[in-house]
CSV table of C-alpha atoms in Angstrom, one decimal:
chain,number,residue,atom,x,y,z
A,1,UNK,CA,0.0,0.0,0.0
A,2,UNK,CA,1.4,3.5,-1.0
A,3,UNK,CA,2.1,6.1,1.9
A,4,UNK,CA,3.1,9.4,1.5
A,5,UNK,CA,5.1,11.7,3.9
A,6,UNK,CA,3.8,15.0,4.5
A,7,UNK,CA,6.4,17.7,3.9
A,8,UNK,CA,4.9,20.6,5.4
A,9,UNK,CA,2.6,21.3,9.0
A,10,UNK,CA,0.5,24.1,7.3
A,11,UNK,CA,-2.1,21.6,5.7
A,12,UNK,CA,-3.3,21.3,9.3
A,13,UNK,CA,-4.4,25.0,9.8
A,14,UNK,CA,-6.4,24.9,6.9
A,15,UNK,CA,-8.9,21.3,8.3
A,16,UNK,CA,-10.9,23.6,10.2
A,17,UNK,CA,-12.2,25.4,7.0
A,18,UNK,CA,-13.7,22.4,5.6
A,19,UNK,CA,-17.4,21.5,6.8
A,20,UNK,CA,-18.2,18.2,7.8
A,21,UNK,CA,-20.5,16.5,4.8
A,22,UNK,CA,-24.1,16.4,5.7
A,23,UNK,CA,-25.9,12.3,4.7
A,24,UNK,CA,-28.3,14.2,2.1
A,25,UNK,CA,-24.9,15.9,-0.2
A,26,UNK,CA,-22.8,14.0,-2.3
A,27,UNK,CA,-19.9,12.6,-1.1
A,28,UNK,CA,-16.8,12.9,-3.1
A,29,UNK,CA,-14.4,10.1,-3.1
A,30,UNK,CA,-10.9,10.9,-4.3
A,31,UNK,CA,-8.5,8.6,-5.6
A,32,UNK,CA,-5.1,8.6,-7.6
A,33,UNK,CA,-6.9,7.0,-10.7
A,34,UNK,CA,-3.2,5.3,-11.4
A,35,UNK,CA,-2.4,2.6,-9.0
A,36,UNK,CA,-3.9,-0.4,-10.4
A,37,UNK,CA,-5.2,-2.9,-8.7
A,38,UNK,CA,-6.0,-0.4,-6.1
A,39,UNK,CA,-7.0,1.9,-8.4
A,40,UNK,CA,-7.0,2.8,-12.5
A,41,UNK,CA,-9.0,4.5,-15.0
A,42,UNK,CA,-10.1,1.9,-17.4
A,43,UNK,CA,-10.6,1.9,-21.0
A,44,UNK,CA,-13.8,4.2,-20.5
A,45,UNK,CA,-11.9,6.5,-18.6
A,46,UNK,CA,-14.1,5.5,-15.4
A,47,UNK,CA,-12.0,4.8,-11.8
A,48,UNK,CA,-12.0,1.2,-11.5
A,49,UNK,CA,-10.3,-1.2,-9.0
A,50,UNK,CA,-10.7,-2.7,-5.9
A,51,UNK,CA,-10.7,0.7,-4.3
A,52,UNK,CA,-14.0,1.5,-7.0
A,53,UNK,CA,-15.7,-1.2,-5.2
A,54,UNK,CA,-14.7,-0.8,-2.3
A,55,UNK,CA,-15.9,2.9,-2.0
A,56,UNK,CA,-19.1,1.7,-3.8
A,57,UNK,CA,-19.9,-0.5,-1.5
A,58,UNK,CA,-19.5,1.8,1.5
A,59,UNK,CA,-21.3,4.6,-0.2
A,60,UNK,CA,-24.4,1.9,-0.4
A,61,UNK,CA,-24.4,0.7,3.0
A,62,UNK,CA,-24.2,4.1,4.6
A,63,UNK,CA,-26.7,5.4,2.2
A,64,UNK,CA,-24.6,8.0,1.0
A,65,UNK,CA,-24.6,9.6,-2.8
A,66,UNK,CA,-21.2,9.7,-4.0
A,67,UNK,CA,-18.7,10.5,-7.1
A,68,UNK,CA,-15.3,10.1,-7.6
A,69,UNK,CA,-12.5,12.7,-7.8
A,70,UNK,CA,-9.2,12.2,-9.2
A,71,UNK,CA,-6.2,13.4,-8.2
A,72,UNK,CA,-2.5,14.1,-8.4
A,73,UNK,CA,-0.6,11.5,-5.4
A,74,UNK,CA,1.7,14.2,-4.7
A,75,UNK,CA,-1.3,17.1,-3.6
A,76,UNK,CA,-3.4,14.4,-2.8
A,77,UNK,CA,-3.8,15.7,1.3
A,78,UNK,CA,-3.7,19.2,0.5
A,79,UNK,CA,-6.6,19.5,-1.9
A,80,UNK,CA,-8.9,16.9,0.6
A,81,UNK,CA,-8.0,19.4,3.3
A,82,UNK,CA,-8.8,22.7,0.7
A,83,UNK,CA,-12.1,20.8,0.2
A,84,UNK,CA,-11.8,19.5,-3.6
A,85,UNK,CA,-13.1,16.4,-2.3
A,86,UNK,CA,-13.9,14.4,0.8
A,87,UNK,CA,-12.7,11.3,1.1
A,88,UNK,CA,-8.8,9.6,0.5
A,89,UNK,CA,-9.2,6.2,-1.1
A,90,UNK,CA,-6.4,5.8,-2.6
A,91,UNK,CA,-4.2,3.2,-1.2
A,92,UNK,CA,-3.0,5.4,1.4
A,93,UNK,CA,-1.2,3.8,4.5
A,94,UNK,CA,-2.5,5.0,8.2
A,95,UNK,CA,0.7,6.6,9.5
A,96,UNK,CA,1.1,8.7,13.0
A,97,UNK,CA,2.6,11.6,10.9
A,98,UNK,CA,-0.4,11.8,8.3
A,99,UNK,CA,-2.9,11.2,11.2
A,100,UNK,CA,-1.5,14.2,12.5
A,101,UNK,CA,-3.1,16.8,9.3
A,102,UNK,CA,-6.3,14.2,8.5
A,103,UNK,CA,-8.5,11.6,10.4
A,104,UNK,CA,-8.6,8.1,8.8
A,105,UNK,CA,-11.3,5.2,9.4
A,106,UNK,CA,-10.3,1.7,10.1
A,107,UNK,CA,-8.6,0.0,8.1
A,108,UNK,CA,-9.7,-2.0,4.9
A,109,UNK,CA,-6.8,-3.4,3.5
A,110,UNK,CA,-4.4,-5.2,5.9
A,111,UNK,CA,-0.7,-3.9,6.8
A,112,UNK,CA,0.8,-5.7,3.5
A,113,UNK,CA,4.7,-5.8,2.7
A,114,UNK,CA,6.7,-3.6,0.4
A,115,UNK,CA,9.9,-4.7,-1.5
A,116,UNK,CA,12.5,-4.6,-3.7
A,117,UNK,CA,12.4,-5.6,-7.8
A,118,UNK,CA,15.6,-5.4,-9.5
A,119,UNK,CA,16.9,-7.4,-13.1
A,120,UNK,CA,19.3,-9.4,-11.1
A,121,UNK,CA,19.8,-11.0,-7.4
A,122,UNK,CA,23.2,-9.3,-6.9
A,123,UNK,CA,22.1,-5.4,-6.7
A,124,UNK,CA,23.3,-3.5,-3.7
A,125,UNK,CA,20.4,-2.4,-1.7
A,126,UNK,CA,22.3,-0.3,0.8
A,127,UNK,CA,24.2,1.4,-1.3
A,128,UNK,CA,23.3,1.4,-5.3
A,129,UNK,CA,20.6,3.8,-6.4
A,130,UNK,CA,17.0,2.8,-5.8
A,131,UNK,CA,13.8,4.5,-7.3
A,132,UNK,CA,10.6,4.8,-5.6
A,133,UNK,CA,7.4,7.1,-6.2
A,134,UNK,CA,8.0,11.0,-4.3
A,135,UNK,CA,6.5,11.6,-1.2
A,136,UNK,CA,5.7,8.3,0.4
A,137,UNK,CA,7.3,6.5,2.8
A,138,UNK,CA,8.8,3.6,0.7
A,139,UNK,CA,11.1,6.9,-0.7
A,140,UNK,CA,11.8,8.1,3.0
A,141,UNK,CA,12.9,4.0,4.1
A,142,UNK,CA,15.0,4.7,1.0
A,143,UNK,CA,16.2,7.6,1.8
A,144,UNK,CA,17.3,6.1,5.4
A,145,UNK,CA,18.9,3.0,4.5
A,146,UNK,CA,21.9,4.2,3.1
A,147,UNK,CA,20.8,4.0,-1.0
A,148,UNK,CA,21.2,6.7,-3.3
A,149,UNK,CA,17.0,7.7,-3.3
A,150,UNK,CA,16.0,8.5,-7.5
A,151,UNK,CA,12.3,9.4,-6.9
A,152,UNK,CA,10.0,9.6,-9.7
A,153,UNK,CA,6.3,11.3,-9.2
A,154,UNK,CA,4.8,8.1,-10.4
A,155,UNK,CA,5.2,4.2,-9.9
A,156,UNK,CA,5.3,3.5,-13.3
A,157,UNK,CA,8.1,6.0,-13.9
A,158,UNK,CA,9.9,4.7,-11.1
A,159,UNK,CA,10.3,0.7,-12.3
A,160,UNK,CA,10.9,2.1,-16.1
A,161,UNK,CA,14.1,3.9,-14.2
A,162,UNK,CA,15.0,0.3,-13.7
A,163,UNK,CA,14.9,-1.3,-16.6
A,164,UNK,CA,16.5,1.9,-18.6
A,165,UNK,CA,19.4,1.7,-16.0
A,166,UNK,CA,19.1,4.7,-14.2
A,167,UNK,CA,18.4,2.9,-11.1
A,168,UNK,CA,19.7,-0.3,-9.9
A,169,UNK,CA,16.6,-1.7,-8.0
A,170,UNK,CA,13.0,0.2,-7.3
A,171,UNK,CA,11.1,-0.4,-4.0
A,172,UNK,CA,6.9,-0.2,-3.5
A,173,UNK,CA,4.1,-1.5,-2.2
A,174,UNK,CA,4.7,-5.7,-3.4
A,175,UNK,CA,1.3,-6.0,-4.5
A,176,UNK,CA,1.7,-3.5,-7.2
A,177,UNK,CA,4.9,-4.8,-7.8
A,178,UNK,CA,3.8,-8.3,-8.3
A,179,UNK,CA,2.3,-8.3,-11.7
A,180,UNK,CA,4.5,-6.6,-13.3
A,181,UNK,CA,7.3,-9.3,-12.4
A,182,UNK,CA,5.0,-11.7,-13.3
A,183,UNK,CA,4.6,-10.1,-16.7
A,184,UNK,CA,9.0,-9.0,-16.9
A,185,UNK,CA,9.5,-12.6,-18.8
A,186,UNK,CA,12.3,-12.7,-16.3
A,187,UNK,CA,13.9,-9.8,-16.8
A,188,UNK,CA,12.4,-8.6,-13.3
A,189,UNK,CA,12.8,-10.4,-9.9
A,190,UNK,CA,12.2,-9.7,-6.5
A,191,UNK,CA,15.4,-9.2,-4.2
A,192,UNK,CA,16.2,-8.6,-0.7
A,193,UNK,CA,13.6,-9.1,2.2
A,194,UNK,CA,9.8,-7.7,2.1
A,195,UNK,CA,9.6,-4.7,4.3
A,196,UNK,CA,6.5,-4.0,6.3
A,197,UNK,CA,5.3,-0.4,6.3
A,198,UNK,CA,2.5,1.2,7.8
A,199,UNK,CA,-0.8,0.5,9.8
A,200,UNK,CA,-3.3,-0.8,6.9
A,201,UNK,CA,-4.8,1.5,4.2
A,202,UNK,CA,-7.8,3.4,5.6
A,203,UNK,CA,-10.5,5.8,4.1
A,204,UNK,CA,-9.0,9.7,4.8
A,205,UNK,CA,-10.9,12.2,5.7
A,206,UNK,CA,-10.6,16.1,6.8
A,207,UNK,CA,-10.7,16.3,10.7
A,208,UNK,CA,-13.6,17.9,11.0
A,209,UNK,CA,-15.6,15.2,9.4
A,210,UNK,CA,-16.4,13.0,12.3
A,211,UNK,CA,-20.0,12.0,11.3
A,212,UNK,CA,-18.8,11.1,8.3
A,213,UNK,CA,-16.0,9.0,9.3
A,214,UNK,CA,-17.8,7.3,12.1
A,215,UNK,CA,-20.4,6.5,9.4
A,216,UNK,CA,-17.8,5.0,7.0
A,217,UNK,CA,-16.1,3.1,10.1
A,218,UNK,CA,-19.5,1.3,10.6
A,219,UNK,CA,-19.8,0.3,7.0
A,220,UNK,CA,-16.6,-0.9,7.1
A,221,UNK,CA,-16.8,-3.0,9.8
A,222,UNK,CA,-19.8,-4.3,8.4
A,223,UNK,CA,-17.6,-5.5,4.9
A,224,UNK,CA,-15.3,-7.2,7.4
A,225,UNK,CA,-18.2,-8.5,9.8
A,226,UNK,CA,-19.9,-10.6,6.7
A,227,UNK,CA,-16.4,-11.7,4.9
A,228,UNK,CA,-17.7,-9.3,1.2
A,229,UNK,CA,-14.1,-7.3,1.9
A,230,UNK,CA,-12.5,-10.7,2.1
A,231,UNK,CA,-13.6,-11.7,-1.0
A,232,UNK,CA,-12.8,-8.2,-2.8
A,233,UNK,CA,-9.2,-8.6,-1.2
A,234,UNK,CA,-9.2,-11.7,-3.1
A,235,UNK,CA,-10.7,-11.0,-6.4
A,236,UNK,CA,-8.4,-8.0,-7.1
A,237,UNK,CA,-4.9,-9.8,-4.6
A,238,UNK,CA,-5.0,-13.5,-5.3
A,239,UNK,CA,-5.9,-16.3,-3.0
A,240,UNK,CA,-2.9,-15.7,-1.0
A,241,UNK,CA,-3.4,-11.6,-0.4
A,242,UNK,CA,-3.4,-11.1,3.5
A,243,UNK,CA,-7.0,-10.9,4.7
A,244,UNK,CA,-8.8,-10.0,7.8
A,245,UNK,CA,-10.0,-12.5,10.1
């Protein structure tokens, strides 16, 4: 699951602008729209994903009207809390620094494991250059372990710095990693251990929008309650994703 590290504290004295979302006014979901299988615009130009039905699904058992907003990763906070939008779904991790500008729900996607790709087993993690996606906190652990940090604003960008050479390994979240190994004919391999990041992925939400978060808490605990978010996990993870028990 991406995370992002916020780089600045003013976001937070900007919250108490935003009103909390009344039941009876849409509710605007707002997602990257590029991290598939989280989330993607498909061939209509719709958000699709796990995170689609995901949010769908909440939006029906609260009884809530919604739409979905995309958005830049990098300004994804900022224009929540500026009131472009008001909800995060968007594979974004729970972390104490983010929790710090915005509120999140529970989680609905377990703490899952990020990790290293490279095009061979022998790449120096410690000290080569390693790519990642700009402002989360698979760039930060990066950034901390001793690598030379090449970020990239996207996580597409970041894996084609790999196999054009300009970095020696790229590190994300391993399920969006996955597939594209899967589909590398080789060229691509998993190296080094998984690395476990964050609390879970959870809805975000301005922090002034209790009601709404406490109403999006109960529908998610009602997914989890009835085993439907198992069984999206799966559809759009594999048989062996994590799940909740």
């Amino acid at each position: 699951m991406k995370t992002l590290i916020l780089t600045t504290a003013a976001l937070a004295l900007t919250a108490g602008a935003a009103l909390a979302e009344s039941h009876s006014q849409t509710v605007r979901l707002g997602t990257e729209g590029a991290y598939p299988p989280y989330n993607f615009l498909n061939d209509a130009g719709e958000v699709d994903g796990f995170e689609r039905e995901v949010g769908d699904e909440l939006c029906k058992r609260a009884e809530l009207t919604c739409e979905w907003v995309t958005n830049d990763w990098d300004s994804i906070i900022p224009n929540l809390v500026s009131g472009n939008y008001d909800t995060i779904i968007a594979g974004m991790s729970i972390t104490d620094e983010r929790d710090e500008v915005i509120d999140f729900t529970q989680n609905y996607f377990p703490p899952a494991a990020s990790a290293y790709v490279a095009p061979s087993e022998d790449v120096d993690l410690m000290s080569g250059v390693v790519s990642a996606q700009a402002t989360t906190i698979q760039a930060g652990h990066v950034a901390d372990s001793g690598a030379a940090l090449l970020e990239f604003a996207t996580p597409d960008e970041a894996v084609a710095a790999v196999r054009n050479g300009e970095a020696d390994a790229v590190f994300a979240d391993k399920d969006f990693l996955a597939p594209i190994v899967d589909a590398s004919g080789g060229e691509l391999m998993f190296v080094g251990e998984d690395v476990a990041l964050g609390d879970g992925i959870g809805v975000g939400l301005r922090e002034s929008d209790g009601e709404l978060r406490e109403t999006l808490d109960a529908a998610i605990q009602s997914m989890k309650d009835d085993g439907s978010l198992n069984e999206l996990l799966v559809k759009w993870f594999g048989e062996e994703t994590q799940t909740f028990e």
